[in-house]
Short mmCIF file of C-alpha atoms and ligand atoms in Angstrom, two decimals:
data_model
loop_
_atom_site.label_atom_id
_atom_site.label_comp_id
_atom_site.label_asym_id
_atom_site.label_seq_id
_atom_site.Cartn_x
_atom_site.Cartn_y
_atom_site.Cartn_z
CA MET L 1 -23.12 -23.46 12.28
CA GLN L 2 -24.59 -20.14 13.41
CA ALA L 3 -22.15 -17.00 13.09
CA GLU L 4 -20.80 -15.63 16.09
CA ILE L 5 -22.13 -11.90 16.28
CA ARG L 6 -20.22 -9.49 19.05
CA SER L 7 -21.90 -6.75 20.27
CA GLU L 8 -21.68 -4.04 23.04
CA ASN L 9 -22.23 -6.27 25.79
CA LYS L 10 -19.76 -8.93 23.76
CA LYS L 11 -22.29 -11.65 24.49
CA PRO L 12 -22.47 -14.24 21.21
CA GLU L 13 -25.57 -13.21 19.10
CA THR L 14 -27.70 -15.43 16.51
CA LYS L 15 -30.00 -12.46 15.04
CA ARG L 16 -29.94 -12.72 11.18
CA LYS L 17 -32.78 -9.80 10.67
CA PHE L 18 -32.01 -6.30 11.06
CA ASP L 19 -33.82 -2.71 9.95
CA VAL L 20 -30.51 -1.94 8.61
CA ILE L 21 -27.39 -3.56 7.22
CA ILE L 22 -24.11 -1.39 6.71
CA ILE L 23 -21.68 -3.03 4.53
CA GLY L 24 -18.25 -1.55 5.33
CA ALA L 25 -16.68 0.25 8.74
CA GLY L 26 -14.76 2.97 7.61
CA PRO L 27 -15.24 6.25 8.85
CA ALA L 28 -19.01 6.34 6.41
CA GLY L 29 -19.84 3.09 7.82
CA TYR L 30 -19.46 4.16 11.62
CA THR L 31 -21.02 7.49 11.30
CA ALA L 32 -23.95 5.62 9.75
CA SER L 33 -24.69 3.24 12.17
CA ILE L 34 -24.07 6.03 14.95
CA TYR L 35 -27.15 7.74 13.40
CA THR L 36 -29.27 4.73 12.40
CA SER L 37 -28.74 2.90 15.53
CA ARG L 38 -29.40 6.61 17.89
CA ALA L 39 -32.49 6.42 15.64
CA LYS L 40 -33.45 3.04 17.22
CA ARG L 41 -32.96 1.44 13.84
CA ASP L 42 -31.47 -2.18 14.63
CA THR L 43 -28.38 -1.95 12.91
CA LEU L 44 -25.79 -4.30 11.75
CA ILE L 45 -22.25 -3.59 10.46
CA ILE L 46 -20.28 -6.20 8.78
CA SER L 47 -17.02 -4.41 8.77
CA GLY L 48 -15.17 -6.80 6.02
CA ILE L 49 -11.51 -8.04 5.93
CA LEU L 50 -10.19 -4.44 7.16
CA PRO L 51 -12.04 -3.11 9.81
CA GLY L 52 -11.75 0.81 9.99
CA GLY L 53 -10.75 0.77 6.38
CA GLN L 54 -8.02 3.12 5.03
CA LEU L 55 -7.48 4.65 8.40
CA MET L 56 -6.18 1.82 9.85
CA LEU L 57 -2.73 1.95 7.31
CA THR L 58 -2.33 5.86 8.25
CA THR L 59 -0.24 6.99 11.26
CA GLU L 60 -1.15 10.66 12.27
CA VAL L 61 -4.35 12.21 11.52
CA GLU L 62 -4.28 16.15 11.80
CA ASN L 63 -7.32 17.07 9.81
CA PHE L 64 -10.48 15.26 11.65
CA PRO L 65 -11.86 18.24 13.73
CA GLY L 66 -12.25 17.47 17.50
CA PHE L 67 -8.47 16.17 18.08
CA ALA L 68 -6.57 19.49 18.89
CA LYS L 69 -3.39 17.28 18.93
CA GLY L 70 -4.27 14.79 16.09
CA ILE L 71 -4.84 11.50 16.51
CA LEU L 72 -3.32 8.11 15.00
CA GLY L 73 -5.68 6.55 12.17
CA PRO L 74 -6.48 3.31 14.19
CA GLU L 75 -6.92 4.97 17.26
CA LEU L 76 -9.83 6.93 15.79
CA MET L 77 -11.38 4.17 13.92
CA THR L 78 -11.67 1.91 17.29
CA THR L 79 -12.99 4.83 18.92
CA MET L 80 -15.64 5.17 16.00
CA ARG L 81 -16.39 1.84 16.55
CA GLU L 82 -16.82 1.76 20.24
CA GLN L 83 -19.16 4.93 19.94
CA ALA L 84 -21.18 2.87 17.11
CA GLU L 85 -21.56 -0.31 19.67
CA ARG L 86 -22.46 2.12 22.92
CA MET L 87 -25.31 3.33 20.60
CA GLY L 88 -26.52 -0.19 20.00
CA THR L 89 -25.01 -1.32 16.56
CA THR L 90 -24.23 -4.78 16.36
CA ILE L 91 -20.71 -5.43 13.96
CA ILE L 92 -19.25 -8.44 13.07
CA ASP L 93 -15.78 -9.14 11.48
CA ASP L 94 -16.78 -10.72 8.23
CA GLU L 95 -16.62 -10.35 4.87
CA VAL L 96 -19.64 -10.31 2.05
CA VAL L 97 -19.51 -12.73 -0.57
CA ASN L 98 -22.73 -12.16 -2.13
CA VAL L 99 -25.94 -9.90 -2.25
CA ASP L 100 -29.36 -10.18 -3.22
CA PHE L 101 -31.10 -6.76 -3.74
CA ARG L 102 -33.80 -7.90 -6.44
CA HIS L 103 -36.39 -8.57 -3.63
CA LYS L 104 -37.03 -7.36 0.02
CA PRO L 105 -36.27 -8.21 2.61
CA PHE L 106 -32.70 -7.34 0.94
CA LYS L 107 -30.17 -10.64 1.48
CA ILE L 108 -26.44 -10.00 2.47
CA LEU L 109 -24.63 -13.20 2.42
CA THR L 110 -21.18 -13.30 4.21
CA TYR L 111 -18.81 -16.44 4.35
CA SER L 112 -20.74 -18.00 7.72
CA GLU L 113 -24.11 -16.51 7.71
CA GLU L 114 -26.89 -14.81 5.73
CA TYR L 115 -28.86 -11.68 6.63
CA GLU L 116 -31.75 -10.05 5.91
CA ALA L 117 -32.55 -6.16 5.98
CA GLU L 118 -35.05 -3.55 5.10
CA ALA L 119 -32.44 -1.26 3.96
CA VAL L 120 -28.62 -1.57 3.16
CA ILE L 121 -25.92 1.49 3.33
CA ILE L 122 -22.95 0.29 0.95
CA ALA L 123 -20.11 1.99 2.59
CA THR L 124 -16.76 -0.21 1.01
CA GLY L 125 -15.07 2.55 0.21
CA ALA L 126 -12.10 2.57 -2.24
CA THR L 127 -8.72 1.28 -2.57
CA PRO L 128 -5.86 3.43 -4.05
CA ARG L 129 -3.61 1.58 -6.60
CA LYS L 130 -0.58 0.57 -5.67
CA ILE L 131 2.57 0.47 -8.20
CA GLY L 132 3.48 -2.88 -6.69
CA VAL L 133 7.03 -2.18 -6.39
CA LYS L 134 9.70 -3.17 -3.84
CA GLY L 135 9.59 -1.08 -0.43
CA GLU L 136 6.12 0.28 -1.57
CA GLN L 137 4.00 -2.02 1.37
CA GLU L 138 7.09 -2.06 3.77
CA PHE L 139 7.29 1.86 3.84
CA SER L 140 3.58 2.39 3.73
CA ALA L 141 2.84 5.29 6.18
CA ARG L 142 6.74 5.64 6.81
CA GLY L 143 6.94 7.84 3.81
CA VAL L 144 4.81 6.43 1.49
CA SER L 145 1.27 7.60 1.11
CA TYR L 146 -1.65 7.58 -0.91
CA CYS L 147 -3.53 11.11 0.46
CA ALA L 148 -1.36 14.04 -0.24
CA THR L 149 -4.06 16.29 1.56
CA CYS L 150 -4.07 14.39 4.40
CA ASP L 151 0.06 13.57 4.74
CA GLY L 152 1.80 16.71 3.05
CA PRO L 153 2.19 18.76 5.84
CA PHE L 154 4.32 15.91 7.33
CA PHE L 155 7.17 16.78 4.64
CA LYS L 156 7.74 19.90 5.23
CA ASN L 157 11.13 21.34 3.45
CA GLN L 158 11.88 17.32 1.83
CA ASP L 159 12.38 16.47 -1.53
CA ILE L 160 9.68 14.29 -2.61
CA VAL L 161 8.67 11.89 -5.47
CA VAL L 162 5.09 11.96 -7.00
CA ALA L 163 3.71 8.83 -9.15
CA GLY L 164 1.26 9.40 -11.79
CA GLY L 165 -0.09 11.43 -15.02
CA GLY L 166 -3.57 11.97 -13.82
CA ASP L 167 -5.15 14.96 -12.51
CA SER L 168 -4.71 13.59 -8.94
CA ALA L 169 -1.06 13.27 -9.62
CA MET L 170 -0.98 17.03 -10.75
CA GLU L 171 -3.28 18.09 -7.90
CA GLU L 172 -1.39 16.30 -5.20
CA ALA L 173 1.92 17.60 -6.77
CA ILE L 174 0.64 21.12 -6.74
CA PHE L 175 -0.84 20.81 -3.04
CA LEU L 176 2.77 19.46 -1.88
CA THR L 177 4.54 22.37 -3.03
CA LYS L 178 3.41 24.24 -0.24
CA PHE L 179 5.55 22.04 2.11
CA ALA L 180 8.06 20.36 0.11
CA ASN L 181 11.37 21.74 -1.32
CA LYS L 182 10.99 19.76 -4.47
CA VAL L 183 8.70 17.06 -6.12
CA HIS L 184 9.70 15.03 -8.66
CA LEU L 185 6.70 14.17 -10.72
CA VAL L 186 7.78 10.44 -12.35
CA HIS L 187 5.41 9.57 -14.85
CA ARG L 188 5.23 6.15 -17.18
CA LYS L 189 4.74 7.92 -20.47
CA ASP L 190 5.96 11.25 -22.20
CA THR L 191 1.93 12.49 -22.04
CA LEU L 192 -0.07 13.51 -19.20
CA ARG L 193 -3.66 12.33 -18.60
CA ALA L 194 -4.70 15.06 -16.68
CA SER L 195 -6.78 18.01 -18.00
CA LYS L 196 -4.90 20.86 -19.76
CA VAL L 197 -5.32 23.21 -16.80
CA MET L 198 -4.22 20.99 -14.32
CA GLN L 199 -1.19 20.47 -16.51
CA ASN L 200 -0.17 23.92 -17.03
CA ARG L 201 -0.72 24.79 -13.35
CA ALA L 202 1.93 22.08 -12.92
CA PHE L 203 4.33 22.83 -15.60
CA GLU L 204 4.10 26.63 -14.34
CA ASN L 205 5.07 25.14 -10.63
CA LYS L 206 9.15 25.87 -10.22
CA LYS L 207 9.36 23.49 -7.42
CA ILE L 208 7.98 20.45 -9.66
CA GLN L 209 10.49 18.35 -11.96
CA PHE L 210 9.04 15.92 -14.57
CA HIS L 211 10.64 12.83 -15.16
CA TRP L 212 8.89 11.40 -18.21
CA ASN L 213 9.11 8.06 -19.03
CA THR L 214 10.18 7.08 -15.71
CA VAL L 215 8.82 4.07 -13.36
CA ILE L 216 9.63 3.70 -9.92
CA GLU L 217 11.99 0.65 -9.36
CA GLU L 218 11.85 0.54 -5.60
CA VAL L 219 11.80 2.17 -2.37
CA LYS L 220 14.64 2.32 -0.15
CA GLY L 221 15.24 3.76 3.47
CA ASN L 222 15.57 2.68 7.31
CA GLN L 223 12.98 3.63 9.61
CA LYS L 224 11.48 5.98 6.83
CA VAL L 225 11.84 6.25 3.19
CA THR L 226 15.22 7.76 2.29
CA GLN L 227 15.61 6.87 -1.61
CA ILE L 228 13.26 6.05 -4.40
CA THR L 229 14.95 4.48 -7.32
CA VAL L 230 13.67 5.23 -10.94
CA LYS L 231 14.18 4.04 -14.37
CA ASP L 232 14.09 5.88 -17.67
CA THR L 233 12.68 3.38 -20.03
CA LYS L 234 13.53 5.27 -23.10
CA ALA L 235 16.98 5.89 -22.30
CA ASN L 236 17.39 2.57 -20.03
CA LYS L 237 19.28 4.87 -17.59
CA VAL L 238 18.54 3.91 -13.55
CA GLU L 239 18.62 6.92 -11.07
CA THR L 240 18.39 7.10 -7.30
CA LEU L 241 16.29 10.14 -6.09
CA GLU L 242 17.35 11.44 -2.28
CA VAL L 243 13.74 11.90 -1.19
CA GLY L 244 11.89 11.57 2.02
CA GLY L 245 8.59 10.38 0.52
CA LEU L 246 6.77 8.64 -2.20
CA PHE L 247 3.22 9.99 -2.99
CA VAL L 248 1.23 7.29 -5.01
CA ALA L 249 -1.54 9.03 -7.04
CA ILE L 250 -2.07 6.19 -10.10
CA GLY L 251 -5.87 6.53 -9.30
CA HIS L 252 -8.47 4.37 -6.97
CA GLU L 253 -10.46 1.00 -7.64
CA PRO L 254 -14.03 1.59 -5.90
CA ASN L 255 -14.81 -1.81 -3.78
CA THR L 256 -18.02 -2.18 -5.78
CA LYS L 257 -17.09 -5.71 -7.56
CA LEU L 258 -19.90 -7.05 -5.39
CA PHE L 259 -22.45 -5.02 -6.41
CA LYS L 260 -21.97 -5.45 -10.37
CA GLY L 261 -25.12 -6.03 -12.21
CA GLN L 262 -27.16 -4.84 -9.18
CA ILE L 263 -26.75 -1.41 -8.55
CA GLU L 264 -26.16 1.16 -10.90
CA LEU L 265 -22.71 2.18 -11.48
CA ASP L 266 -20.66 5.14 -13.32
CA ASP L 267 -18.44 4.45 -16.09
CA GLN L 268 -15.38 4.36 -13.54
CA GLY L 269 -16.90 1.71 -11.48
CA TYR L 270 -18.26 3.75 -8.66
CA ILE L 271 -21.82 3.58 -7.12
CA ALA L 272 -24.09 6.59 -9.52
CA LEU L 273 -26.33 7.97 -6.98
CA LYS L 274 -29.85 9.04 -7.81
CA ASN L 275 -31.16 11.48 -5.24
CA HIS L 276 -29.09 12.53 -2.45
CA THR L 277 -27.69 8.91 -1.03
CA HIS L 278 -30.17 6.62 -2.66
CA THR L 279 -28.90 4.18 -5.37
CA ASN L 280 -30.84 2.99 -8.58
CA VAL L 281 -32.61 0.27 -6.19
CA GLU L 282 -35.04 1.87 -3.73
CA GLY L 283 -34.04 1.08 -0.35
CA VAL L 284 -30.01 0.60 -1.03
CA PHE L 285 -27.88 3.62 -0.18
CA ALA L 286 -24.23 4.74 -0.48
CA ALA L 287 -22.03 6.70 1.77
CA GLY L 288 -18.20 7.55 1.38
CA ASP L 289 -15.41 6.89 -1.09
CA VAL L 290 -17.14 4.05 -2.81
CA HIS L 291 -19.35 6.77 -4.53
CA ASP L 292 -17.29 9.93 -3.97
CA HIS L 293 -14.30 10.30 -6.06
CA ARG L 294 -13.99 13.81 -5.62
CA TYR L 295 -13.12 14.63 -1.98
CA ARG L 296 -12.01 11.19 -0.61
CA GLN L 297 -11.52 12.26 3.15
CA ALA L 298 -12.55 10.62 6.34
CA ILE L 299 -14.57 13.36 7.33
CA THR L 300 -16.46 14.18 3.87
CA ALA L 301 -17.14 10.24 4.48
CA ALA L 302 -18.43 10.65 7.67
CA ALA L 303 -20.89 13.26 6.52
CA PHE L 304 -21.87 10.92 3.66
CA GLY L 305 -22.63 8.51 6.30
CA CYS L 306 -25.00 10.73 8.63
CA MET L 307 -26.22 11.63 5.36
CA ALA L 308 -27.20 8.11 4.52
CA ALA L 309 -28.40 7.16 7.45
CA ILE L 310 -30.97 10.22 7.57
CA ASP L 311 -32.11 9.32 4.49
CA VAL L 312 -32.36 5.61 5.61
CA ASP L 313 -34.60 6.37 8.72
CA LYS L 314 -36.99 8.70 6.46
CA TYR L 315 -36.98 5.68 3.85
CA LEU L 316 -38.10 3.21 6.67
CA SER L 317 -40.40 5.37 8.28
CA GLU L 318 -42.25 5.58 4.86
CA HIS L 319 -41.85 1.96 3.91
CA LYS L 320 -41.32 -0.30 7.00
CA ALA L 321 -44.56 -2.38 7.84
P1 NAP Q 1 -6.50 8.70 -13.63
O1 NAP Q 1 -7.14 9.93 -14.27
O2 NAP Q 1 -6.82 6.99 -14.06
O3 NAP Q 1 -4.66 8.63 -13.82
C1 NAP Q 1 -4.23 7.75 -13.25
C2 NAP Q 1 -2.41 7.85 -13.52
O4 NAP Q 1 -1.41 7.13 -12.92
C3 NAP Q 1 -2.49 7.75 -15.34
O5 NAP Q 1 -1.75 9.22 -15.49
C4 NAP Q 1 -1.78 6.33 -15.42
O6 NAP Q 1 -1.12 6.16 -16.43
C5 NAP Q 1 -1.19 6.21 -14.35
N1 NAP Q 1 -0.96 5.01 -13.76
C6 NAP Q 1 -1.77 3.91 -13.55
N2 NAP Q 1 -1.37 2.76 -13.03
C7 NAP Q 1 -0.10 2.83 -13.28
C8 NAP Q 1 1.00 1.80 -12.40
N3 NAP Q 1 0.78 0.81 -12.36
N4 NAP Q 1 2.24 2.52 -12.62
C9 NAP Q 1 2.31 4.04 -13.00
N5 NAP Q 1 1.40 4.98 -13.19
C10 NAP Q 1 0.31 4.28 -13.40
O7 NAP Q 1 -6.93 8.58 -11.87
P2 NAP Q 1 -6.85 9.97 -11.01
O8 NAP Q 1 -5.87 10.94 -11.41
O9 NAP Q 1 -7.04 9.58 -9.72
O10 NAP Q 1 -7.96 10.71 -11.52
C11 NAP Q 1 -9.26 9.81 -11.25
C12 NAP Q 1 -10.34 10.55 -11.85
O11 NAP Q 1 -10.60 11.86 -10.89
C13 NAP Q 1 -10.37 11.46 -13.13
O12 NAP Q 1 -11.54 11.63 -13.90
C14 NAP Q 1 -9.87 12.66 -13.16
O13 NAP Q 1 -10.09 13.56 -14.09
C15 NAP Q 1 -10.63 13.02 -11.86
N6 NAP Q 1 -10.08 14.00 -11.19
C16 NAP Q 1 -10.30 15.11 -10.92
C17 NAP Q 1 -9.29 16.32 -10.43
C18 NAP Q 1 -9.71 17.64 -10.74
O14 NAP Q 1 -10.29 18.14 -11.64
N7 NAP Q 1 -9.03 18.61 -10.22
C19 NAP Q 1 -8.69 16.07 -9.32
C20 NAP Q 1 -8.45 14.66 -9.22
C21 NAP Q 1 -8.98 13.84 -10.18
P3 NAP Q 1 -1.30 6.42 -18.00
O15 NAP Q 1 -1.60 7.81 -18.40
O16 NAP Q 1 0.09 5.78 -18.67
O17 NAP Q 1 -2.26 5.43 -18.19
#
């Protein structure tokens, strides 16, 4: 059966060959498509199961330039999608199940169709690890957050919990003390994985209280988070912390499973870039959190999307028959 692709004019299409296929529809993917489509490169986005990426799970976005009063995450992503379609990008809401980057044109298989492209941009992002406790999902974006830079300013003068013992947890806890009254740093061990310099900065910060050998048991609240139950596993003691939020900083999983064995990944599973946005496979590029574990912002992902699109355009000018 032929896949039904809906483009700007909403007419079903059956096209399967494109200049560029972008896998992923977060800020990196949409921005890349706006640039490639404007450069008259026939572009398909295969959006995956959560079109819009992580921003679909957030509420207010205050730090994306251009929106003086802020914008809701889903609204920002819908607007990016409309802009991509207006530029001529075809978007299909399907999931990629396999890729073949061994020969050109590259082949990309979704649940319902096989597509071909001269160039590919991987923009599949990364997924924050979840603790997996009761209430975590229920209160996501209602007090539970996976990004302090994004959501910290919403927690002015509140007590909050940060979970984790790595550099991200230290960095987020320190950052959050700018807004919060007090930060409870909850870590499951009695030693930190974070670098010494980050540990020392956190230890020196009077607003941070460490809870060692402690795990989060449950997130509770009404409209928003009001309490977190934690358990000291050594003392076998349960405590309820009266807090307004939980920042989970226990690492991210790059969405690269599909590309294992075909694209070079680094030791943490992120795509290893070779030269600007080029991967080790000529004609395959990457943009956003799928290779960037340092900045992880919507605006930096969008910027990487722009860079990848410009690299693709140059590549196609030099290589397309
Ligand atoms: P990470 O280094 O993998 O640390 C994850 C932390 O979360 C560990 O302390 C781990 O505990 C804990 N954890 C994992 N799963 C958990 C679970 N299910 N429940 C409770 N705790 C859990 O991740 P990261 O901190 O995001 O850092 C990722 C990389 O980015 C690292 O290489 C880091 O150095 C780098 N980074 C650097 C900076 C900086 O230099 N400023 C800032 C941010 C990140 P255990 O220790 O018990 O395993």
